[in-house]
Amino acid sequence: APQTPAPAATGPIGAPEKTALKIGMRLPNLDTNAPVEIALDKGFYKEEGLTVERVEVQSIREGLVGGSLDFGAEASPDVVAAATAGTGLRIVAGYRNREPFVVVVRPEIAKPQDLAGKPVLLGANPGTIEYDVRMQLLKEAGFDLTGVAVKPVNLPGGSNAWVEQFKQGKLAMTVIFPRHKKLVQGRLVLDVMKEWPNDSLTALQDFVDRNPNTTARFIRATIKGIKVFKDPAQQAYVQKLMRAKGFTVTPLEEEPEVYANGPLLYDDDMGLNAKGFEELLAVLKLPPAPFESFTHLGQLTRAQDALGVAKRP
Amino acid sequence: MRDLKRWAVALEVAALFALWELAISGLKLANPSFVPPPSAIWTAFTGMLADGSLPEHAWFSTQNAVAGFLLAVVVGVPCGLALGSSRLVSDVAGPPFWTAYAMPRIAFQPLLVLWLGFGAAPKILIIFLMAVFPIAINTMDGIRGVDPSLVRAARVYGAGRIQVFLKVQLWAALPLILTGIRMGVARAMVGIVVGEFIGGSQGLGYLIFRRSADFDLASALALTLLLVVIANVLMALVSLARRIAAPWYAEGVS
Amino acid sequence: MATDPIIQIRDLSVRYHVARTGNRLIAVQDVDLDVMEGEFLTVLGPSGCGKTTVLNCVAGLLTPTTGTILAGGRPVTAPGPDRAVVFQDYALLPWRTVADNVRFGLEMQPRLKEGAADRIAEAIRLVGLSGFENSYPRELSGGMQQRAGLARSLVADPRILLMDEPLGAVDALTREVMRAELKRIIDATGKTVVFITHSIDEAVQLGDRIAVFSSHPGTIKEIVSVTPGNRDGLRDQLWKSLESDAVAAARGAAE
Amino acid sequence: MATDPIIQIRDLSVRYHVARTGNRLIAVQDVDLDVMEGEFLTVLGPSGCGKTTVLNCVAGLLTPTTGTILAGGRPVTAPGPDRAVVFQDYALLPWRTVADNVRFGLEMQPRLKEGAADRIAEAIRLVGLSGFENSYPRELSGGMQQRAGLARSLVADPRILLMDEPLGAVDALTREVMRAELKRIIDATGKTVVFITHSIDEAVQLGDRIAVFSSHPGTIKEIVSVTPGNRDGLRDQLWKSLESDAVAAARGAAE
Amino acid sequence: MTARTAPAKPLRVRPSGTARRPWKYRTPLIALADLVVFVALWHVAVVELELVNRVFFPSPGDVAGSLATLISSGELAGHLGTSARSWLIGYGLGAAAGVVTGLATGSLPWANRLLMPLLWSLWATPLIALQPTLTAWLDYGDGPIVVLVFLSTMIPVALNTATGAAQTSPSLIRAARVFGAGRMAVYLKIRLPWAVPYVIGGLRLAVPTSMIGLLVGEMVGSPSGVGSIIVNATARFRTGEAFAAIGVYVVLSVVLVRLLDLAERRAGGWRNHA
Ligand SMILES: Nc1ncnc2c1ncn2[C@@H]1O[C@H](COP(=O)(O)OP(=O)(O)OP(=O)(O)O)[C@@H](O)[C@H]1O
Ligand SMILES: Nc1ncnc2c1ncn2[C@@H]1O[C@H](COP(=O)(O)OP(=O)(O)OP(=O)(O)O)[C@@H](O)[C@H]1O
Ligand SMILES: O=C([O-])O
Ligand SMILES: [Mg+2]
Ligand SMILES: [Mg+2]
């Protein structure tokens, strides 16, 4: 159906349309959830006249299309795939804007061949694009697993669980978050940060068109949350808040340089990098899609304008 | 001696936990973060009680479980009655019924999210789906197992089809229906967890996944055990109901 | 008793369709039988000769393949309040007390609503179960259960009592006792009775007339009248008439 | 028969613990009984008087509360190949054919491995079931099933046959036939038999001696010998002896 | 679960004067008609009426096409092989353990008191919640999956077998003892054969539950197996493929249940008159 641009899609942000909102998050860890939790705790959403609930859920796209979620922090390539498939989903703002690829092996693993028959966790199933990307990056980093018969493992739970298993010697190789680098006694065989959009704030195009002010307000409040998260001075506050919300904070993560790995993934304009998408899609061997076909960024611009944050190109 | 028998289960559970504790805390047979000892499970449990999270989540799950279970009884018993008493219904509705029973519910979770979202509705639906089949199947077996001699007697004394059904078949099937309901209670507990697996931010199942994801196995096991305890209490209540509602029926366990 | 027979069976044949084998089985063939009002007719025959089949047709539980049955002059198409049945396995509802089981005999008949309690008490008294009104069937001995079954069949005051080996499941001593009781109770009510048995003694002791069945196909071989004088001779006569059938049934040649 | 008794029961008492009520029940009290080699002893008594309890003690299935039992001069502590039992409900394994059921009677006795096939064929022939070796119990009439049970008990050639109402579950006509057969078969083997029955006729017709039990507590009231001359008088005498107990059992006063 | 006590099916008979010849193929034909109606309704709902979003809910044609692709590419065969191995091991071991546990539980009073509550508790335990713990305990790969299949088979089989063993005719046990059977012989020659129809009933109950156990394991943490097809396909909106994989499980389940039905009819034949 042709989109009729809503009248309030430009200019100063007016009264919110829908005020009770749900945002879906996939990973129950501090780094992913902190901006939203901060915005909730500091009342940034309330200031916008919004009541926000955070929901943990695997099927964010279905939730958005079915109308039980309004926003979701969804894996960017998945949103592109969903947009291309004709679901009406669009990226409305960046969320975690870059992707670290950190892979660690047990000290006794000297060369790729040592992994033959050993459990290896690359955060995805073999045969999936994500798995192949990591294999490709490992190869580029000089640790080529092609032709090595590893035992691929895919474990539920987040990286905290993986690290625990790695530390217990149950995994010979695993992907980890940068913040875990100090936690594990292992050898880093891959440690790069890619300017590939990791999670993006996603919504239905239709929803944004009908709720432009709500969307702009939601993004504005979230940007404020990210700003707090990225402020090193707020570390103690953030960790106390997240602990109270039931998230795990390990003692090592209390070290500022370990903690800093999390906020590092965010940009405080929630902007998007079209080039990063292009590269990501190419690496994932997904059909190329024009940036405009899966984004809907009018409300992001209004929020940025209203806050006066610097807009990256 | 008789008292000893009465407490046998309690003693068994106590002995089991004592051995477990000894093996982990005492003999260090396994890493406690992988196999948490009962003391750690207890600590995790009391911790969750103290911070008030547990009662709130338990309340959410319990409400859904009751709703889904009652729905399963209201739907399952009539379905079983129909399947058991009519050849036609059993021929026509039987195949889809058994196929539905074989459906892997977990594979349809994305669709449930699409249609019902993350609130209570999909959870109630899954609890319903877990509980309804044992109830319906046992009811069906109960109806089919009615002594034909009783049906003949009822007909002789003037009972029509409906009266035979109301005065004989239903009563004769009652013990098995209650057995099915007991099984349904157990499966409803499983349904809580399966349902909350699809997402949300409330409930005991949600808590289990949260704690597992953080590799807090002590808490995850504490919550699982809590569910099992609740299930046993509810099953005991159904058994009690059976003893009251069907005192003529002697359970055939040696 | 110069009136019309209360039960008239004409040309009765019943064939069963055995689902497991797909075969047809002729259970009963060309049975003709009249039973007079107030008569006590015993039916004697070897196992499997079709006695129950005939009784079920009279009760209205089974539709004959061919032939007609009249009860009280009207064709039998279904069970009716004029005919009650006492079953060998008692067929008491296990979830009902004795009194409630007896009540079952009249609760499907609205015309008997009034005075039901009295009728029930009376039937229970008649069979000698007073004091056991609130017992469940499983708490009673076989003989007592059959008394309860009898009370249930009597409570609605049917004209005809159909009894299918009512004493077949109780032990021999109890049977002796029950036989005498049965006779007393039924004489007191004056009902017409069709009484199936395997026991020659029982047939002779209870019956006014005896219908002797034979197998393959199930049909009536002879009908004899019992008089005070011929009882003893009758026993031998009946045994001769049944012996080969009985031996065949016991030896399995007939199965 | 001037030898020692093959079965000696002395001061036998059995008490049951009734789990449901928590009470103890005296089933059998102070029973003394001798059975001679080759004798056919029938045990007669009302339902619940403890006949089965005594038989189970002799079989070694039940341990007496007090008293002793000798079989062949040796104390009974467990079942043994010298004593076989025939059950009222036949107790055939429904998943085995007749021949395999009969084989069951000796497969637990390695010493009888040799010539087993012949023994089985002979036992089946003896009871008149030749031709039915491959039938399943459900395909047989009650009388035939009891023959199979008898063959199973005979196949290992025990000295003592314990029969607990073996004809209690078959119909009256078949019972007549089977009684005669039983007598013939057992006479042919010359075995010692303890035979429980509720039927006065059966007790008199089969027994060399009759042990009459009475209830509350179960104990032996009298032991009478059967001679060709006293058969008829015995029937009346036994009925008088049992009548009050039997009436009580049938009326439920005793339950 | 005094469950599904293989109900005694009485000989089905009726006086032949009152009804037509029974029609042998009636039941399978009705089932086939069911299937046709179902597929037709599904097609109309998705394709003609567009009641559901086809991105999330494929049409029967989409599913058939995806299934053909999965088969011709050999992908299905590979994953099915992995799944079949896990399932066979788990189901086989679960059945064996279930029979042994059930026999003990159904015949020894002390085992009954101790094991019955345990079995019921396991029946009420959400296996999906145990999955992470199992992974931690058992290493990776097929281990946790096999255990999930094992548990979801063992519990219904044990509960059913226990019911059967407990209801073994005491008269048969007495007879066996009279003819010299010891403890072990009573188990092997009496209780086990007696419980066979119940065991089969349990095995039948366990088919869907074990399939679900397999799927839970594969979907939550496995790189291969039919469950992983479902996860990966769902993630990429290849819903036709996901449905095809689900369909494979359902069809296998239904076929296995039917086979056990037939086995039950044969093994339980003696019950008809027993
Ligand atoms: N429902 C049925 N389907 C098929 N055959 C039947 C059915 N009922 C009875 N029969 C057969 O019909 C014949 C007569 O059966 P019926 O029960 O009338 O005999 P009966 O004289 O009452 O025997 P019994 O003395 O053993 O009670 C038998 O061969 C029996 O196997
Ligand atoms: N296992 C048992 N537990 C408790 N009481 C029992 C048990 N077995 C028998 N009794 C009781 O012991 C008494 C004697 O029983 P027994 O079976 O020996 O009598 P019987 O003479 O064989 O009766 P019947 O003629 O009915 O077979 C009865 O009152 C019976 O209820
Ligand atoms: O966890 C389940 O049993 O599905
Ligand atoms: Mg009959
Ligand atoms: Mg007895």
PDB file of C-alpha atoms in Angstrom, chain E residues 1-195:
ATOM      1  CA  MET E   1      -0.671 -41.351  35.148  1.00  0.00           C
ATOM      2  CA  THR E   2      -2.558 -44.487  35.767  1.00  0.00           C
ATOM      3  CA  ALA E   3      -2.866 -43.630  32.159  1.00  0.00           C
ATOM      4  CA  ARG E   4      -4.067 -45.263  29.047  1.00  0.00           C
ATOM      5  CA  THR E   5      -4.554 -48.645  30.478  1.00  0.00           C
ATOM      6  CA  ALA E   6      -4.843 -50.422  27.192  1.00  0.00           C
ATOM      7  CA  PRO E   7      -8.598 -50.545  27.301  1.00  0.00           C
ATOM      8  CA  ALA E   8     -10.097 -53.935  26.732  1.00  0.00           C
ATOM      9  CA  LYS E   9     -11.757 -53.716  23.380  1.00  0.00           C
ATOM     10  CA  PRO E  10     -14.785 -55.955  23.355  1.00  0.00           C
ATOM     11  CA  LEU E  11     -15.550 -57.978  20.306  1.00  0.00           C
ATOM     12  CA  ARG E  12     -17.517 -55.606  18.137  1.00  0.00           C
ATOM     13  CA  VAL E  13     -20.697 -57.283  17.153  1.00  0.00           C
ATOM     14  CA  ARG E  14     -24.209 -56.442  16.278  1.00  0.00           C
ATOM     15  CA  PRO E  15     -27.174 -58.471  15.184  1.00  0.00           C
ATOM     16  CA  SER E  16     -26.852 -58.622  11.441  1.00  0.00           C
ATOM     17  CA  GLY E  17     -30.510 -57.972  10.898  1.00  0.00           C
ATOM     18  CA  THR E  18     -30.248 -54.461  12.205  1.00  0.00           C
ATOM     19  CA  ALA E  19     -27.443 -52.914  10.207  1.00  0.00           C
ATOM     20  CA  ARG E  20     -25.494 -52.891   7.019  1.00  0.00           C
ATOM     21  CA  ARG E  21     -22.267 -54.790   6.490  1.00  0.00           C
ATOM     22  CA  PRO E  22     -19.453 -53.025   8.289  1.00  0.00           C
ATOM     23  CA  TRP E  23     -17.332 -51.235   5.770  1.00  0.00           C
ATOM     24  CA  LYS E  24     -13.712 -52.129   6.147  1.00  0.00           C
ATOM     25  CA  TYR E  25     -12.088 -48.996   4.783  1.00  0.00           C
ATOM     26  CA  ARG E  26     -14.332 -46.526   6.489  1.00  0.00           C
ATOM     27  CA  THR E  27     -11.840 -45.216   9.029  1.00  0.00           C
ATOM     28  CA  PRO E  28      -8.841 -44.632   6.729  1.00  0.00           C
ATOM     29  CA  LEU E  29     -11.086 -43.026   4.133  1.00  0.00           C
ATOM     30  CA  ILE E  30     -12.538 -40.641   6.684  1.00  0.00           C
ATOM     31  CA  ALA E  31      -9.006 -39.779   7.773  1.00  0.00           C
ATOM     32  CA  LEU E  32      -8.080 -39.105   4.159  1.00  0.00           C
ATOM     33  CA  ALA E  33     -11.167 -36.936   3.737  1.00  0.00           C
ATOM     34  CA  ASP E  34     -10.132 -35.074   6.901  1.00  0.00           C
ATOM     35  CA  LEU E  35      -6.744 -34.399   5.373  1.00  0.00           C
ATOM     36  CA  VAL E  36      -8.177 -33.159   2.077  1.00  0.00           C
ATOM     37  CA  VAL E  37     -10.619 -30.838   3.845  1.00  0.00           C
ATOM     38  CA  PHE E  38      -7.882 -29.552   6.103  1.00  0.00           C
ATOM     39  CA  VAL E  39      -5.466 -28.762   3.280  1.00  0.00           C
ATOM     40  CA  ALA E  40      -8.224 -27.154   1.259  1.00  0.00           C
ATOM     41  CA  LEU E  41      -9.275 -24.922   4.153  1.00  0.00           C
ATOM     42  CA  TRP E  42      -5.657 -24.015   4.798  1.00  0.00           C
ATOM     43  CA  HIS E  43      -5.147 -23.088   1.164  1.00  0.00           C
ATOM     44  CA  VAL E  44      -8.289 -20.965   1.033  1.00  0.00           C
ATOM     45  CA  ALA E  45      -7.460 -19.210   4.289  1.00  0.00           C
ATOM     46  CA  VAL E  46      -3.918 -18.321   3.258  1.00  0.00           C
ATOM     47  CA  VAL E  47      -4.085 -17.907  -0.504  1.00  0.00           C
ATOM     48  CA  GLU E  48      -7.655 -16.940  -1.350  1.00  0.00           C
ATOM     49  CA  LEU E  49      -8.844 -15.061   1.710  1.00  0.00           C
ATOM     50  CA  GLU E  50      -5.385 -13.911   2.856  1.00  0.00           C
ATOM     51  CA  LEU E  51      -6.496 -14.287   6.447  1.00  0.00           C
ATOM     52  CA  VAL E  52      -2.914 -14.601   7.620  1.00  0.00           C
ATOM     53  CA  ASN E  53       0.312 -12.987   6.541  1.00  0.00           C
ATOM     54  CA  ARG E  54       1.959 -15.390   4.160  1.00  0.00           C
ATOM     55  CA  VAL E  55       5.396 -14.244   5.253  1.00  0.00           C
ATOM     56  CA  PHE E  56       4.719 -15.884   8.594  1.00  0.00           C
ATOM     57  CA  PHE E  57       2.261 -18.579   7.590  1.00  0.00           C
ATOM     58  CA  PRO E  58       2.926 -20.340   4.284  1.00  0.00           C
ATOM     59  CA  SER E  59       0.356 -21.936   2.018  1.00  0.00           C
ATOM     60  CA  PRO E  60       0.210 -25.715   1.565  1.00  0.00           C
ATOM     61  CA  GLY E  61       1.837 -25.178  -1.843  1.00  0.00           C
ATOM     62  CA  ASP E  62       4.720 -23.242  -0.300  1.00  0.00           C
ATOM     63  CA  VAL E  63       5.277 -26.041   2.191  1.00  0.00           C
ATOM     64  CA  ALA E  64       5.183 -28.727  -0.467  1.00  0.00           C
ATOM     65  CA  GLY E  65       7.651 -26.775  -2.592  1.00  0.00           C
ATOM     66  CA  SER E  66      10.024 -26.271   0.317  1.00  0.00           C
ATOM     67  CA  LEU E  67       9.764 -29.914   1.235  1.00  0.00           C
ATOM     68  CA  ALA E  68      10.662 -30.919  -2.307  1.00  0.00           C
ATOM     69  CA  THR E  69      13.694 -28.643  -2.210  1.00  0.00           C
ATOM     70  CA  LEU E  70      14.775 -29.943   1.192  1.00  0.00           C
ATOM     71  CA  ILE E  71      14.548 -33.482  -0.092  1.00  0.00           C
ATOM     72  CA  SER E  72      16.190 -32.990  -3.472  1.00  0.00           C
ATOM     73  CA  SER E  73      19.071 -30.984  -2.015  1.00  0.00           C
ATOM     74  CA  GLY E  74      19.755 -33.832   0.399  1.00  0.00           C
ATOM     75  CA  GLU E  75      19.610 -31.352   3.285  1.00  0.00           C
ATOM     76  CA  LEU E  76      16.654 -33.071   4.905  1.00  0.00           C
ATOM     77  CA  ALA E  77      18.274 -36.494   4.721  1.00  0.00           C
ATOM     78  CA  GLY E  78      21.387 -35.225   6.488  1.00  0.00           C
ATOM     79  CA  HIS E  79      19.530 -33.526   9.323  1.00  0.00           C
ATOM     80  CA  LEU E  80      17.035 -36.357   9.574  1.00  0.00           C
ATOM     81  CA  GLY E  81      19.923 -38.769  10.030  1.00  0.00           C
ATOM     82  CA  THR E  82      21.205 -36.780  13.006  1.00  0.00           C
ATOM     83  CA  SER E  83      17.740 -36.506  14.517  1.00  0.00           C
ATOM     84  CA  ALA E  84      16.969 -40.159  13.944  1.00  0.00           C
ATOM     85  CA  ARG E  85      20.109 -41.252  15.728  1.00  0.00           C
ATOM     86  CA  SER E  86      19.443 -39.099  18.787  1.00  0.00           C
ATOM     87  CA  TRP E  87      15.831 -40.171  18.847  1.00  0.00           C
ATOM     88  CA  LEU E  88      16.491 -43.872  18.453  1.00  0.00           C
ATOM     89  CA  ILE E  89      19.121 -43.938  21.186  1.00  0.00           C
ATOM     90  CA  GLY E  90      17.049 -41.840  23.575  1.00  0.00           C
ATOM     91  CA  TYR E  91      13.797 -43.624  22.858  1.00  0.00           C
ATOM     92  CA  GLY E  92      15.350 -47.097  23.000  1.00  0.00           C
ATOM     93  CA  LEU E  93      17.157 -46.501  26.262  1.00  0.00           C
ATOM     94  CA  GLY E  94      14.147 -44.655  27.677  1.00  0.00           C
ATOM     95  CA  ALA E  95      11.836 -47.535  26.807  1.00  0.00           C
ATOM     96  CA  ALA E  96      14.153 -50.101  28.406  1.00  0.00           C
ATOM     97  CA  ALA E  97      14.664 -48.027  31.537  1.00  0.00           C
ATOM     98  CA  GLY E  98      10.959 -47.272  31.679  1.00  0.00           C
ATOM     99  CA  VAL E  99      10.009 -50.938  31.564  1.00  0.00           C
ATOM    100  CA  VAL E 100      12.454 -51.904  34.300  1.00  0.00           C
ATOM    101  CA  THR E 101      11.526 -48.962  36.514  1.00  0.00           C
ATOM    102  CA  GLY E 102       7.848 -49.539  35.872  1.00  0.00           C
ATOM    103  CA  LEU E 103       8.021 -53.231  36.708  1.00  0.00           C
ATOM    104  CA  ALA E 104       9.791 -52.507  39.975  1.00  0.00           C
ATOM    105  CA  THR E 105       7.475 -49.626  40.805  1.00  0.00           C
ATOM    106  CA  GLY E 106       4.389 -51.640  40.030  1.00  0.00           C
ATOM    107  CA  SER E 107       5.304 -54.742  41.947  1.00  0.00           C
ATOM    108  CA  LEU E 108       7.435 -53.866  44.976  1.00  0.00           C
ATOM    109  CA  PRO E 109       5.519 -51.928  47.610  1.00  0.00           C
ATOM    110  CA  TRP E 110       8.626 -50.105  48.788  1.00  0.00           C
ATOM    111  CA  ALA E 111       9.653 -49.185  45.239  1.00  0.00           C
ATOM    112  CA  ASN E 112       6.127 -48.022  44.641  1.00  0.00           C
ATOM    113  CA  ARG E 113       6.243 -45.714  47.612  1.00  0.00           C
ATOM    114  CA  LEU E 114       9.659 -44.342  46.724  1.00  0.00           C
ATOM    115  CA  LEU E 115       9.594 -44.173  42.940  1.00  0.00           C
ATOM    116  CA  MET E 116       5.989 -43.295  42.165  1.00  0.00           C
ATOM    117  CA  PRO E 117       6.170 -39.751  43.560  1.00  0.00           C
ATOM    118  CA  LEU E 118       9.509 -39.311  41.796  1.00  0.00           C
ATOM    119  CA  LEU E 119       8.079 -40.403  38.462  1.00  0.00           C
ATOM    120  CA  TRP E 120       5.083 -38.159  38.871  1.00  0.00           C
ATOM    121  CA  SER E 121       7.381 -35.287  39.764  1.00  0.00           C
ATOM    122  CA  LEU E 122       9.420 -35.868  36.638  1.00  0.00           C
ATOM    123  CA  TRP E 123       6.201 -35.966  34.644  1.00  0.00           C
ATOM    124  CA  ALA E 124       5.449 -32.514  36.049  1.00  0.00           C
ATOM    125  CA  THR E 125       8.963 -31.199  35.396  1.00  0.00           C
ATOM    126  CA  PRO E 126       9.352 -28.918  32.418  1.00  0.00           C
ATOM    127  CA  LEU E 127      12.186 -30.576  30.543  1.00  0.00           C
ATOM    128  CA  ILE E 128      12.758 -27.410  28.611  1.00  0.00           C
ATOM    129  CA  ALA E 129      13.838 -25.798  31.869  1.00  0.00           C
ATOM    130  CA  LEU E 130      16.346 -28.562  32.469  1.00  0.00           C
ATOM    131  CA  GLN E 131      17.915 -28.090  29.066  1.00  0.00           C
ATOM    132  CA  PRO E 132      20.546 -25.498  30.058  1.00  0.00           C
ATOM    133  CA  THR E 133      21.444 -27.496  33.140  1.00  0.00           C
ATOM    134  CA  LEU E 134      21.704 -30.677  31.115  1.00  0.00           C
ATOM    135  CA  THR E 135      24.005 -28.932  28.686  1.00  0.00           C
ATOM    136  CA  ALA E 136      26.209 -27.876  31.544  1.00  0.00           C
ATOM    137  CA  TRP E 137      26.319 -31.370  32.973  1.00  0.00           C
ATOM    138  CA  LEU E 138      26.620 -33.417  29.856  1.00  0.00           C
ATOM    139  CA  ASP E 139      28.871 -31.667  27.441  1.00  0.00           C
ATOM    140  CA  TYR E 140      27.504 -30.704  24.101  1.00  0.00           C
ATOM    141  CA  GLY E 141      26.293 -32.159  20.927  1.00  0.00           C
ATOM    142  CA  ASP E 142      23.794 -34.947  21.116  1.00  0.00           C
ATOM    143  CA  GLY E 143      24.215 -35.658  24.838  1.00  0.00           C
ATOM    144  CA  PRO E 144      21.590 -33.306  26.241  1.00  0.00           C
ATOM    145  CA  ILE E 145      19.262 -34.027  23.349  1.00  0.00           C
ATOM    146  CA  VAL E 146      19.459 -37.766  23.888  1.00  0.00           C
ATOM    147  CA  VAL E 147      18.814 -37.222  27.596  1.00  0.00           C
ATOM    148  CA  LEU E 148      15.754 -35.105  26.834  1.00  0.00           C
ATOM    149  CA  VAL E 149      14.408 -37.814  24.544  1.00  0.00           C
ATOM    150  CA  PHE E 150      15.324 -40.459  27.118  1.00  0.00           C
ATOM    151  CA  LEU E 151      13.482 -38.692  29.939  1.00  0.00           C
ATOM    152  CA  SER E 152      10.422 -37.879  27.885  1.00  0.00           C
ATOM    153  CA  THR E 153      10.186 -41.551  26.886  1.00  0.00           C
ATOM    154  CA  MET E 154      11.095 -43.157  30.173  1.00  0.00           C
ATOM    155  CA  ILE E 155       8.520 -41.354  32.302  1.00  0.00           C
ATOM    156  CA  PRO E 156       5.329 -42.268  30.424  1.00  0.00           C
ATOM    157  CA  VAL E 157       6.579 -45.805  29.787  1.00  0.00           C
ATOM    158  CA  ALA E 158       7.452 -46.295  33.451  1.00  0.00           C
ATOM    159  CA  LEU E 159       4.187 -44.852  34.711  1.00  0.00           C
ATOM    160  CA  ASN E 160       2.164 -47.018  32.357  1.00  0.00           C
ATOM    161  CA  THR E 161       4.180 -50.173  32.976  1.00  0.00           C
ATOM    162  CA  ALA E 162       3.803 -49.623  36.704  1.00  0.00           C
ATOM    163  CA  THR E 163       0.043 -49.526  36.306  1.00  0.00           C
ATOM    164  CA  GLY E 164       0.110 -52.754  34.326  1.00  0.00           C
ATOM    165  CA  ALA E 165       2.460 -54.546  36.674  1.00  0.00           C
ATOM    166  CA  ALA E 166       0.441 -53.444  39.697  1.00  0.00           C
ATOM    167  CA  GLN E 167      -2.693 -54.861  38.176  1.00  0.00           C
ATOM    168  CA  THR E 168      -1.188 -58.241  37.393  1.00  0.00           C
ATOM    169  CA  SER E 169      -3.703 -60.853  38.396  1.00  0.00           C
ATOM    170  CA  PRO E 170      -2.637 -62.039  41.862  1.00  0.00           C
ATOM    171  CA  SER E 171      -4.039 -65.381  40.953  1.00  0.00           C
ATOM    172  CA  LEU E 172      -1.464 -65.805  38.183  1.00  0.00           C
ATOM    173  CA  ILE E 173       1.324 -64.876  40.554  1.00  0.00           C
ATOM    174  CA  ARG E 174       0.089 -67.433  43.048  1.00  0.00           C
ATOM    175  CA  ALA E 175      -0.066 -70.047  40.310  1.00  0.00           C
ATOM    176  CA  ALA E 176       3.483 -69.273  39.234  1.00  0.00           C
ATOM    177  CA  ARG E 177       4.729 -69.633  42.782  1.00  0.00           C
ATOM    178  CA  VAL E 178       2.949 -72.941  43.170  1.00  0.00           C
ATOM    179  CA  PHE E 179       4.710 -74.260  40.100  1.00  0.00           C
ATOM    180  CA  GLY E 180       8.083 -73.249  41.413  1.00  0.00           C
ATOM    181  CA  ALA E 181       8.670 -69.749  40.080  1.00  0.00           C
ATOM    182  CA  GLY E 182      11.084 -67.634  42.092  1.00  0.00           C
ATOM    183  CA  ARG E 183      11.117 -63.857  42.261  1.00  0.00           C
ATOM    184  CA  MET E 184      12.857 -63.380  38.938  1.00  0.00           C
ATOM    185  CA  ALA E 185      10.688 -65.923  37.133  1.00  0.00           C
ATOM    186  CA  VAL E 186       7.567 -64.135  38.381  1.00  0.00           C
ATOM    187  CA  TYR E 187       8.871 -60.920  36.825  1.00  0.00           C
ATOM    188  CA  LEU E 188       9.881 -62.442  33.540  1.00  0.00           C
ATOM    189  CA  LYS E 189       7.101 -64.940  33.051  1.00  0.00           C
ATOM    190  CA  ILE E 190       4.130 -63.236  34.656  1.00  0.00           C
ATOM    191  CA  ARG E 191       4.419 -59.536  35.340  1.00  0.00           C
ATOM    192  CA  LEU E 192       6.242 -58.588  32.163  1.00  0.00           C
ATOM    193  CA  PRO E 193       3.951 -60.434  29.725  1.00  0.00           C
ATOM    194  CA  TRP E 194       0.963 -59.140  31.641  1.00  0.00           C
ATOM    195  CA  ALA E 195       2.215 -55.583  31.330  1.00  0.00           C
TER     196      ALA E 195
END
